[in-house]
Every structure is written in structure tokens, then in C-alpha cells.
JSON list of C-alpha atoms in Angstrom, two decimals:
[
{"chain": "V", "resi": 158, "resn": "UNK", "atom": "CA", "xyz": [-187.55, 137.81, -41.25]},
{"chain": "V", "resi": 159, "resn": "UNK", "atom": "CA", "xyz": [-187.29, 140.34, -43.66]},
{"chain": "V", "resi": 160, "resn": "UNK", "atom": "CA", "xyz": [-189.18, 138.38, -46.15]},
{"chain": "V", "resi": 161, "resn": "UNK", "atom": "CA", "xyz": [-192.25, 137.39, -43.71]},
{"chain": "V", "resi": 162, "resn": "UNK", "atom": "CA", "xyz": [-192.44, 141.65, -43.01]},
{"chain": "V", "resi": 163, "resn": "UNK", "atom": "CA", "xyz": [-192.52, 142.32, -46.45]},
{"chain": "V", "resi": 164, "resn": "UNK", "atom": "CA", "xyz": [-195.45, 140.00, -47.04]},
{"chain": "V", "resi": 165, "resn": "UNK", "atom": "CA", "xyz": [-197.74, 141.08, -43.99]},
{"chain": "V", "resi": 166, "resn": "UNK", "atom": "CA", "xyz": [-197.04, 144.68, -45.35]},
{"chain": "V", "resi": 167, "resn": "UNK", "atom": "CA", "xyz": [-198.74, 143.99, -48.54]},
{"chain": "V", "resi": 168, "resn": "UNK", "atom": "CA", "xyz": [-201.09, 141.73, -47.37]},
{"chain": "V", "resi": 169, "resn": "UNK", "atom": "CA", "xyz": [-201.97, 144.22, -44.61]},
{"chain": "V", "resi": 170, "resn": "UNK", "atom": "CA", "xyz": [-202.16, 147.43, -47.62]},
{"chain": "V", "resi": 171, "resn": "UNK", "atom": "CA", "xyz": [-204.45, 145.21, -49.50]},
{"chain": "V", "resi": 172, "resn": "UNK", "atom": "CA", "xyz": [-206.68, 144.23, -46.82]},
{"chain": "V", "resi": 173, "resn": "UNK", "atom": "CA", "xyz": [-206.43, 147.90, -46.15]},
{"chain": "V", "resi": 174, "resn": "UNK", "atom": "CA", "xyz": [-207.72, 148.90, -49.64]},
{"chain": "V", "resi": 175, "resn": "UNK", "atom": "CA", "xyz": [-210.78, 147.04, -49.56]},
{"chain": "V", "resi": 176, "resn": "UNK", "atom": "CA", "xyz": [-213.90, 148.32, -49.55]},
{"chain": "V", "resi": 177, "resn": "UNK", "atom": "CA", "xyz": [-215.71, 148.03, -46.33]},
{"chain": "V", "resi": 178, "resn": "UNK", "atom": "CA", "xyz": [-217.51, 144.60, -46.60]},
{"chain": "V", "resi": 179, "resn": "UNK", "atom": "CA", "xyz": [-214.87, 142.73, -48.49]},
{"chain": "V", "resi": 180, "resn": "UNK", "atom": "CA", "xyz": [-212.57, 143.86, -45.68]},
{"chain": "V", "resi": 181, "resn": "UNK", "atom": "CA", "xyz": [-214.78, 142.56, -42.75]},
{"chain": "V", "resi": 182, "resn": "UNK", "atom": "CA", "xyz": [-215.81, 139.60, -44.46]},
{"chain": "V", "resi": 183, "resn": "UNK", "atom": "CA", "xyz": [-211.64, 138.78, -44.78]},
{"chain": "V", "resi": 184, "resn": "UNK", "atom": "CA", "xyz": [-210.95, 140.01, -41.30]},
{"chain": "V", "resi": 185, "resn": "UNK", "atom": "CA", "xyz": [-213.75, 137.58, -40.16]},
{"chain": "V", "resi": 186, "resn": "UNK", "atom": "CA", "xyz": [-212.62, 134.91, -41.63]},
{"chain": "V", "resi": 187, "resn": "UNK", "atom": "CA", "xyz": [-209.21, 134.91, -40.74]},
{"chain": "V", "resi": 188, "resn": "UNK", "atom": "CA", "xyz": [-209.54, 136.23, -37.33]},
{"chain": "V", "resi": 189, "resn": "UNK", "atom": "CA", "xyz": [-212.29, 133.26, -36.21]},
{"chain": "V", "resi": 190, "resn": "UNK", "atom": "CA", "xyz": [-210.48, 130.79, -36.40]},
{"chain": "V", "resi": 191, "resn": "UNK", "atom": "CA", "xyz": [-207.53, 131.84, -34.83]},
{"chain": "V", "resi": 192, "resn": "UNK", "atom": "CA", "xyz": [-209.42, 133.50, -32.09]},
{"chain": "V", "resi": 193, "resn": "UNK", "atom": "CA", "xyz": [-211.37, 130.10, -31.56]},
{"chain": "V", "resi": 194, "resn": "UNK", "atom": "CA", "xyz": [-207.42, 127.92, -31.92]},
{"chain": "V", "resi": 195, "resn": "UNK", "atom": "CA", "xyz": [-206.11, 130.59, -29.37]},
{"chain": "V", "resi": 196, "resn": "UNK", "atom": "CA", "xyz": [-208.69, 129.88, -26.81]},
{"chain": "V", "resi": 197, "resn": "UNK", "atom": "CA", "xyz": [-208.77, 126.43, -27.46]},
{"chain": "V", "resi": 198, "resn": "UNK", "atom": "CA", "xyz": [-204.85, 126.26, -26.67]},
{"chain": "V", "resi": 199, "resn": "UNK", "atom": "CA", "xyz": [-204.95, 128.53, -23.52]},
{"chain": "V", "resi": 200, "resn": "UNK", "atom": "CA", "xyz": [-208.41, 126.15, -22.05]},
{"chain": "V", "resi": 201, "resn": "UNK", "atom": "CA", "xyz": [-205.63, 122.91, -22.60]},
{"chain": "V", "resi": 202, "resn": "UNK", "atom": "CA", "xyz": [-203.04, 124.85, -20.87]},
{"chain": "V", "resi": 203, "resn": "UNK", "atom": "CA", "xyz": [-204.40, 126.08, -18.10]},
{"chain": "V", "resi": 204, "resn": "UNK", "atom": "CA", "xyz": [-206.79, 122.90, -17.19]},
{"chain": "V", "resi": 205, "resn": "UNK", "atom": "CA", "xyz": [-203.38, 121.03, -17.26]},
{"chain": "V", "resi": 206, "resn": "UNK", "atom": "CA", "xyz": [-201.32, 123.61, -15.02]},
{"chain": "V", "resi": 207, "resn": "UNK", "atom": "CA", "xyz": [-204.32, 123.63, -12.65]},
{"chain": "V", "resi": 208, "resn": "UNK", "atom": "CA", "xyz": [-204.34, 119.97, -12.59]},
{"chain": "V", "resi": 209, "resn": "UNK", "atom": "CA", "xyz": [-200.21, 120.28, -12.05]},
{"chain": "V", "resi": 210, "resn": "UNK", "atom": "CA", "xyz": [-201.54, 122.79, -8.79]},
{"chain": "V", "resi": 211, "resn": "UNK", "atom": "CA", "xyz": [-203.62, 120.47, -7.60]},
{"chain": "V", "resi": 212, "resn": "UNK", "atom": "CA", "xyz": [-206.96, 122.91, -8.55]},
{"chain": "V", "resi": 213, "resn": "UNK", "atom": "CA", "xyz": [-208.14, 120.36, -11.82]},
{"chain": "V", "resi": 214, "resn": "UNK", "atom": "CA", "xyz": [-211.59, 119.60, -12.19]},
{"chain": "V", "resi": 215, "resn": "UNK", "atom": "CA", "xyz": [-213.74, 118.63, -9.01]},
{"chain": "V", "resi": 216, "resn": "UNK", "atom": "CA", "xyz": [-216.84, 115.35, -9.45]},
{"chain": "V", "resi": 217, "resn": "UNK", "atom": "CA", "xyz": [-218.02, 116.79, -6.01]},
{"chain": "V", "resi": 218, "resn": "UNK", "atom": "CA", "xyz": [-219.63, 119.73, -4.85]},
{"chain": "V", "resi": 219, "resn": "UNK", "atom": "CA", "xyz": [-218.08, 122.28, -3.08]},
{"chain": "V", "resi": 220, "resn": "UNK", "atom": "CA", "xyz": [-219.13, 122.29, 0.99]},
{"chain": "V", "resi": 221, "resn": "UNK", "atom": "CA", "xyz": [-221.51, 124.71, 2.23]},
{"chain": "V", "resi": 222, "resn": "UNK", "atom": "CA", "xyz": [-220.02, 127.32, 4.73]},
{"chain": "V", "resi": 223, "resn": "UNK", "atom": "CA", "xyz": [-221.92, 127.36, 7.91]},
{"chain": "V", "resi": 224, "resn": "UNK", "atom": "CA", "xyz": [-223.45, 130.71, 8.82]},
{"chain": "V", "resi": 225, "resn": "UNK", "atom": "CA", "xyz": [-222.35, 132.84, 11.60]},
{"chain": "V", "resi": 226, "resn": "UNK", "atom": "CA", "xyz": [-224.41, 135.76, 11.36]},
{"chain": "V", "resi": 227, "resn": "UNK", "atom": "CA", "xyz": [-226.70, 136.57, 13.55]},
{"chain": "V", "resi": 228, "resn": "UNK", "atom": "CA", "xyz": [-229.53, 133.47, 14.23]},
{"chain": "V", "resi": 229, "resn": "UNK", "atom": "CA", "xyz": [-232.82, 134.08, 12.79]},
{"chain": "V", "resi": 230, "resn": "UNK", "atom": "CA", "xyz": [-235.40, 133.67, 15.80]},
{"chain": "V", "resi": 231, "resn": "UNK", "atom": "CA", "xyz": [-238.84, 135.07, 13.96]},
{"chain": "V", "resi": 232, "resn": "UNK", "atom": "CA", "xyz": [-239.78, 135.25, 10.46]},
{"chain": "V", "resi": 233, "resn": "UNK", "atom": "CA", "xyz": [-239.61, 138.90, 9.07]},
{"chain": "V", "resi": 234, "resn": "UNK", "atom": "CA", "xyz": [-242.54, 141.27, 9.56]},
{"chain": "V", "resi": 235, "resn": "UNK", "atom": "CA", "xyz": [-244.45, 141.53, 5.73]},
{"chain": "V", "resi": 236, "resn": "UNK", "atom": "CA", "xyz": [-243.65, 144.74, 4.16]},
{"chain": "V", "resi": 237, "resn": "UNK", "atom": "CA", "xyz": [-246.24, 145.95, 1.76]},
{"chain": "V", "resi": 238, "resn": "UNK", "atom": "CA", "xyz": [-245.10, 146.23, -1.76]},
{"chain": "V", "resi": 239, "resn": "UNK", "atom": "CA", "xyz": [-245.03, 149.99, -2.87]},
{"chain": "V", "resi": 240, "resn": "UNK", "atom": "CA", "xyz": [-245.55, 150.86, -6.29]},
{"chain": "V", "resi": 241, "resn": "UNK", "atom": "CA", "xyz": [-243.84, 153.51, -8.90]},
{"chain": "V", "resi": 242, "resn": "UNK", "atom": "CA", "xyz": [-246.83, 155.99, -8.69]},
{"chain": "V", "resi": 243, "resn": "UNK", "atom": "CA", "xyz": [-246.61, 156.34, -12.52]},
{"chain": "V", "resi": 244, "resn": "UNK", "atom": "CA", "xyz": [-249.69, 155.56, -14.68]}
]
């Protein structure tokens, strides 16, 4: 373990002593990919413990709840449209 410290020390003080661009452009392409492979893993993980729940993917839409409000009985009087005042 020591070892693998050791190593991300001095890879992290030379990333560290980069000039600006060189530093983003290493950052970016190490950090990309393993951003992209971490989501990737979590998506497969959690689609199959959903699936394991019973909550995987549905092929039919989702019902409609029926409305309870209050029944509409006349369309809505027309209110005029206002504007800002600003010219």
C-alpha cells in the first residue's frame, strides 16, 4: 500500500507542477473516462436492483389519475393580455 501512495504522491506533485493547460488537458483525459466507466457501472447496477424490486423498465404507459378537483362547468372568462408598459 505503501508503494501505490508513494506513486499517486508523485504523480499527483507532477500533475501539480504543470502549467495550467497541460494540467487540464491531463485531468481531462483521465477523469472522462472514468467519470463516463463510473456512471456506466452505477446505470447496470441500479437497472438490475430495480429489476430485483420489481421497479425495472415498464413497455406501458403509466395510468392517468382521475381528477377530483372541482368539475369544470363553463369555460373561463378571457382575460385580456396586459403588457410590460416599457418601450
Amino acid at each position: 500500500m505503501q508503494s501505490i501512495a508513494g506513486w499517486w504522491d508523485g504523480f499527483e506533485l507532477w500533475v501539480a507542477g504543470l502549467p495550467f493547460i497541460p494540467q487540464f488537458l491531463v485531468v481531462l483525459i483521465g477523469m472522462v473516462p472514468i467519470s463516463f466507466a463510473i456512471a456506466f457501472v452505477l446505470d447496470r447496477a441500479l437497472r438490475a436492483i430495480f429489476r430485483l424490486l420489481g421497479r425495472g423498465d415498464r413497455s406501458e404507459p403509466p395510468t392517468p389519475v382521475a381528477a377530483t378537483a372541482v368539475p369544470v362547468t363553463a369555460a373561463a372568462p378571457v382575460r385580456p393580455t396586459v403588457g410590460s408598459g416599457a418601450r
